[in-house]
Short mmCIF file of C-alpha atoms in Angstrom, two decimals:
data_model
loop_
_atom_site.label_atom_id
_atom_site.label_comp_id
_atom_site.label_asym_id
_atom_site.label_seq_id
_atom_site.Cartn_x
_atom_site.Cartn_y
_atom_site.Cartn_z
CA GLN A 1 12.45 -9.92 -4.68
CA LYS A 2 9.30 -7.95 -5.43
CA GLU A 3 5.90 -9.60 -5.05
CA VAL A 4 4.86 -8.25 -8.45
CA GLU A 5 7.26 -8.02 -11.38
CA GLN A 6 6.53 -5.99 -14.48
CA ASP A 7 8.87 -5.33 -17.39
CA PRO A 8 9.34 -1.53 -17.45
CA GLY A 9 9.92 -1.43 -21.21
CA PRO A 10 9.86 0.94 -22.92
CA LEU A 11 7.73 -0.78 -25.51
CA SER A 12 7.27 0.84 -28.91
CA VAL A 13 4.84 -0.49 -31.53
CA PRO A 14 3.32 0.77 -34.78
CA GLU A 15 -0.30 1.87 -34.87
CA GLY A 16 -2.65 -1.07 -35.35
CA ALA A 17 -0.37 -3.62 -33.67
CA ILE A 18 -1.51 -6.01 -30.97
CA VAL A 19 0.16 -5.18 -27.69
CA SER A 20 0.82 -7.65 -24.90
CA LEU A 21 1.64 -6.36 -21.42
CA ASN A 22 2.51 -8.80 -18.67
CA CYS A 23 3.05 -9.17 -14.94
CA THR A 24 4.23 -12.08 -12.85
CA TYR A 25 3.67 -12.45 -9.14
CA SER A 26 4.83 -14.66 -6.32
CA ASN A 27 2.00 -14.48 -3.78
CA SER A 28 -0.44 -17.31 -4.47
CA ALA A 29 -3.03 -15.57 -2.25
CA PHE A 30 -3.68 -12.89 -4.90
CA GLN A 31 -7.15 -13.34 -6.36
CA TYR A 32 -8.16 -9.91 -7.65
CA PHE A 33 -6.29 -8.37 -10.54
CA MET A 34 -6.39 -4.89 -12.02
CA TRP A 35 -4.86 -2.94 -14.87
CA TYR A 36 -4.45 0.81 -14.74
CA ARG A 37 -3.43 3.23 -17.47
CA GLN A 38 -1.47 6.33 -16.51
CA TYR A 39 -0.90 9.19 -18.90
CA SER A 40 2.01 11.54 -18.29
CA ARG A 41 1.37 13.93 -15.38
CA LYS A 42 -1.97 12.26 -14.55
CA GLY A 43 -3.13 9.72 -12.01
CA PRO A 44 -3.69 6.03 -12.83
CA GLU A 45 -7.05 5.26 -14.41
CA LEU A 46 -8.71 1.88 -13.86
CA LEU A 47 -8.97 -0.12 -17.10
CA MET A 48 -9.81 -3.68 -16.08
CA TYR A 49 -10.78 -5.49 -12.88
CA THR A 50 -10.91 -9.28 -12.79
CA TYR A 51 -11.33 -12.02 -10.25
CA SER A 52 -9.49 -15.34 -10.34
CA SER A 53 -8.44 -17.02 -13.59
CA GLY A 54 -9.78 -16.52 -17.07
CA ASN A 55 -10.32 -13.76 -19.59
CA LYS A 56 -12.24 -10.51 -19.53
CA GLU A 57 -12.83 -8.37 -22.58
CA ASP A 58 -13.76 -4.69 -22.82
CA GLY A 59 -13.64 -3.21 -26.28
CA ARG A 60 -10.08 -3.40 -27.60
CA PHE A 61 -8.75 -4.55 -24.20
CA THR A 62 -8.56 -8.13 -22.93
CA ALA A 63 -7.29 -9.06 -19.47
CA GLN A 64 -6.07 -12.59 -18.96
CA VAL A 65 -5.21 -14.29 -15.67
CA ASP A 66 -3.37 -17.59 -15.29
CA LYS A 67 -3.20 -18.31 -11.58
CA SER A 68 -1.44 -21.63 -12.05
CA SER A 69 1.50 -19.78 -13.63
CA LYS A 70 1.07 -16.62 -11.51
CA TYR A 71 0.96 -14.59 -14.69
CA ILE A 72 -1.41 -11.91 -15.90
CA SER A 73 -1.61 -10.15 -19.25
CA LEU A 74 -3.32 -7.19 -20.85
CA PHE A 75 -3.83 -7.32 -24.61
CA ILE A 76 -4.59 -4.23 -26.64
CA ARG A 77 -5.95 -4.83 -30.13
CA ASP A 78 -5.68 -2.30 -32.96
CA SER A 79 -3.46 -0.09 -30.83
CA GLN A 80 -3.80 3.67 -31.26
CA PRO A 81 -1.42 6.57 -30.53
CA SER A 82 -3.84 7.52 -27.74
CA ASP A 83 -2.92 4.23 -26.02
CA SER A 84 0.57 5.61 -25.40
CA ALA A 85 0.89 5.62 -21.61
CA THR A 86 2.30 3.69 -18.69
CA TYR A 87 0.33 0.58 -17.77
CA LEU A 88 0.32 -0.63 -14.18
CA CYS A 89 -0.82 -4.02 -13.00
CA ALA A 90 -2.15 -4.40 -9.47
CA MET A 91 -3.44 -7.29 -7.40
CA LYS A 92 -4.82 -8.11 -3.97
CA GLY A 93 -5.61 -11.17 -1.94
CA THR A 94 -9.05 -10.27 -0.72
CA ASN A 95 -11.58 -7.84 -2.13
CA ALA A 96 -11.14 -5.63 0.93
CA GLY A 97 -7.36 -5.95 1.07
CA LYS A 98 -4.57 -3.60 0.08
CA SER A 99 -3.35 -3.64 -3.51
CA THR A 100 0.20 -4.43 -4.59
CA PHE A 101 1.30 -2.64 -7.75
CA GLY A 102 3.80 -3.42 -10.47
CA ASP A 103 6.21 -0.65 -11.43
CA GLY A 104 4.53 -0.08 -14.79
CA THR A 105 5.35 -0.62 -18.48
CA THR A 106 5.72 2.44 -20.69
CA LEU A 107 4.07 1.97 -24.09
CA THR A 108 4.43 4.18 -27.17
CA VAL A 109 2.22 3.60 -30.20
CA LYS A 110 3.68 5.30 -33.26
CA PRO A 111 1.38 6.62 -36.04
CA ASP B 1 -17.98 8.74 -12.41
CA VAL B 2 -15.72 8.70 -9.39
CA LYS B 3 -14.13 12.08 -8.75
CA VAL B 4 -11.02 12.30 -6.58
CA THR B 5 -9.71 15.84 -6.26
CA GLN B 6 -6.26 16.71 -5.01
CA SER B 7 -5.92 20.31 -3.95
CA SER B 8 -2.75 21.17 -5.87
CA ARG B 9 -1.22 19.80 -9.07
CA TYR B 10 2.20 21.34 -8.37
CA LEU B 11 3.66 22.50 -5.09
CA VAL B 12 7.09 23.88 -4.15
CA LYS B 13 8.09 24.07 -0.49
CA ARG B 14 11.24 24.60 1.53
CA THR B 15 13.11 22.14 3.72
CA GLY B 16 11.70 22.08 7.24
CA GLU B 17 8.28 23.43 6.32
CA LYS B 18 5.09 21.66 7.40
CA VAL B 19 3.25 20.66 4.24
CA PHE B 20 -0.40 19.74 3.85
CA LEU B 21 -1.74 17.78 0.87
CA GLU B 22 -5.51 17.53 0.61
CA CYS B 23 -7.68 14.93 -1.08
CA VAL B 24 -11.46 15.12 -1.47
CA GLN B 25 -13.81 12.51 -2.93
CA ASP B 26 -17.47 12.84 -3.80
CA MET B 27 -18.52 9.17 -3.87
CA ASP B 28 -18.98 8.41 -0.17
CA HIS B 29 -16.16 5.84 -0.30
CA GLU B 30 -15.11 4.33 3.03
CA ASN B 31 -11.47 3.77 2.16
CA MET B 32 -8.87 6.38 1.24
CA PHE B 33 -5.16 6.00 0.51
CA TRP B 34 -2.03 8.08 0.07
CA TYR B 35 0.80 6.86 -2.17
CA ARG B 36 3.99 8.32 -3.46
CA GLN B 37 5.26 7.44 -6.92
CA ASP B 38 8.95 7.61 -7.83
CA PRO B 39 10.78 6.44 -10.97
CA GLY B 40 12.08 2.92 -10.51
CA LEU B 41 10.24 2.48 -7.19
CA GLY B 42 6.66 2.38 -8.39
CA LEU B 43 3.73 3.18 -6.13
CA ARG B 44 4.41 2.98 -2.41
CA LEU B 45 1.67 3.16 0.19
CA ILE B 46 2.20 5.79 2.88
CA TYR B 47 -1.04 5.65 4.91
CA PHE B 48 -4.61 4.58 4.46
CA SER B 49 -7.90 5.07 6.24
CA TYR B 50 -10.95 2.81 6.26
CA ASP B 51 -13.21 5.14 8.20
CA VAL B 52 -13.45 8.61 9.68
CA LYS B 53 -10.76 9.22 12.31
CA MET B 54 -9.22 5.80 11.54
CA LYS B 55 -5.77 5.44 10.01
CA GLU B 56 -3.32 2.67 9.29
CA LYS B 57 0.36 2.85 8.41
CA GLY B 58 1.37 1.72 4.97
CA ASP B 59 4.81 0.64 3.84
CA ILE B 60 6.61 3.99 4.20
CA PRO B 61 4.91 6.11 6.92
CA GLU B 62 8.07 7.69 8.35
CA GLY B 63 8.04 11.47 8.11
CA TYR B 64 4.32 11.60 7.34
CA SER B 65 1.06 11.78 9.21
CA VAL B 66 -2.57 11.85 8.09
CA SER B 67 -5.89 13.22 9.18
CA ARG B 68 -9.41 12.14 8.34
CA GLU B 69 -11.94 14.25 10.20
CA LYS B 70 -14.66 13.90 7.54
CA LYS B 71 -15.46 10.96 5.34
CA GLU B 72 -14.84 12.82 2.09
CA ARG B 73 -11.47 14.36 3.02
CA PHE B 74 -8.10 12.74 3.68
CA SER B 75 -5.08 14.92 4.39
CA LEU B 76 -1.42 13.99 4.18
CA ILE B 77 0.95 15.99 6.37
CA LEU B 78 4.70 16.25 5.99
CA GLU B 79 5.73 17.27 9.49
CA SER B 80 9.10 18.73 8.50
CA ALA B 81 9.67 18.50 4.77
CA SER B 82 12.95 17.10 3.50
CA THR B 83 14.41 16.92 0.00
CA ASN B 84 13.93 13.14 -0.14
CA GLN B 85 10.18 13.75 0.04
CA THR B 86 10.21 15.34 -3.38
CA SER B 87 7.85 13.08 -5.30
CA MET B 88 4.51 12.61 -7.01
CA TYR B 89 1.82 12.07 -4.37
CA LEU B 90 -1.33 10.21 -5.34
CA CYS B 91 -4.56 9.91 -3.41
CA ALA B 92 -6.89 6.98 -4.06
CA THR B 93 -10.33 6.02 -2.80
CA ARG B 94 -12.53 2.98 -3.02
CA ARG B 95 -15.66 1.44 -1.70
CA THR B 96 -14.92 -1.73 0.28
CA ASN B 97 -14.65 -4.72 -2.08
CA GLN B 98 -14.04 -2.52 -5.11
CA PRO B 99 -10.85 -1.38 -6.88
CA GLN B 100 -9.19 1.94 -6.17
CA HIS B 101 -9.72 5.16 -8.09
CA PHE B 102 -6.97 7.75 -8.18
CA GLY B 103 -6.72 11.50 -8.27
CA ASP B 104 -4.40 13.26 -10.72
CA GLY B 105 -1.63 13.65 -8.18
CA THR B 106 0.37 16.45 -6.61
CA ARG B 107 3.90 16.91 -7.85
CA LEU B 108 5.74 18.15 -4.76
CA SER B 109 9.22 19.67 -4.85
CA ILE B 110 11.11 20.31 -1.63
CA LEU B 111 13.99 22.77 -2.05
#
């Protein structure tokens, strides 16, 4: 079983919808959590970086961490066609440690 | 902005060739990483380096080697390319205690 599980989708939503992307993990030592966005034929781009439990907001994006449930989420409000991409979650146990990545969820936002 | 430059976006090589993939960063980051990304398998760590001339094996080092002679440059070497090394190769860098930043990848085809 993988340490980090992420539903691959694909997920298709209409423009303006609220999108929820999720990852579950099994390693209770993970404390640092990241979300990356990857457009086709490009490298992953860091979107959010959070430590421990709680919420972090950046514009239309909100990252949520629930360590008790070993569950993290990325919410996208007012989704746009330009949000169409693959979203990868990643996590690590220490700030200097190696990251473990989910396999990514492919999102399409339709105009 | 962090800039991670991979020398080639697309590369086609023949079985048995020695292949060099180059990665250069301009942010004086200590840590550099090489991943490969395959559909259904996600991101897999090949090698990483936390300092000049230092290297550590990742999860799938077989068939690869690396070189880091200067802080800004991290090279991935396929000693004798095989068809199962056809993949998207991603370089990432980070400052210690920070998240990774990725280059745009090299799509390598081995014929």
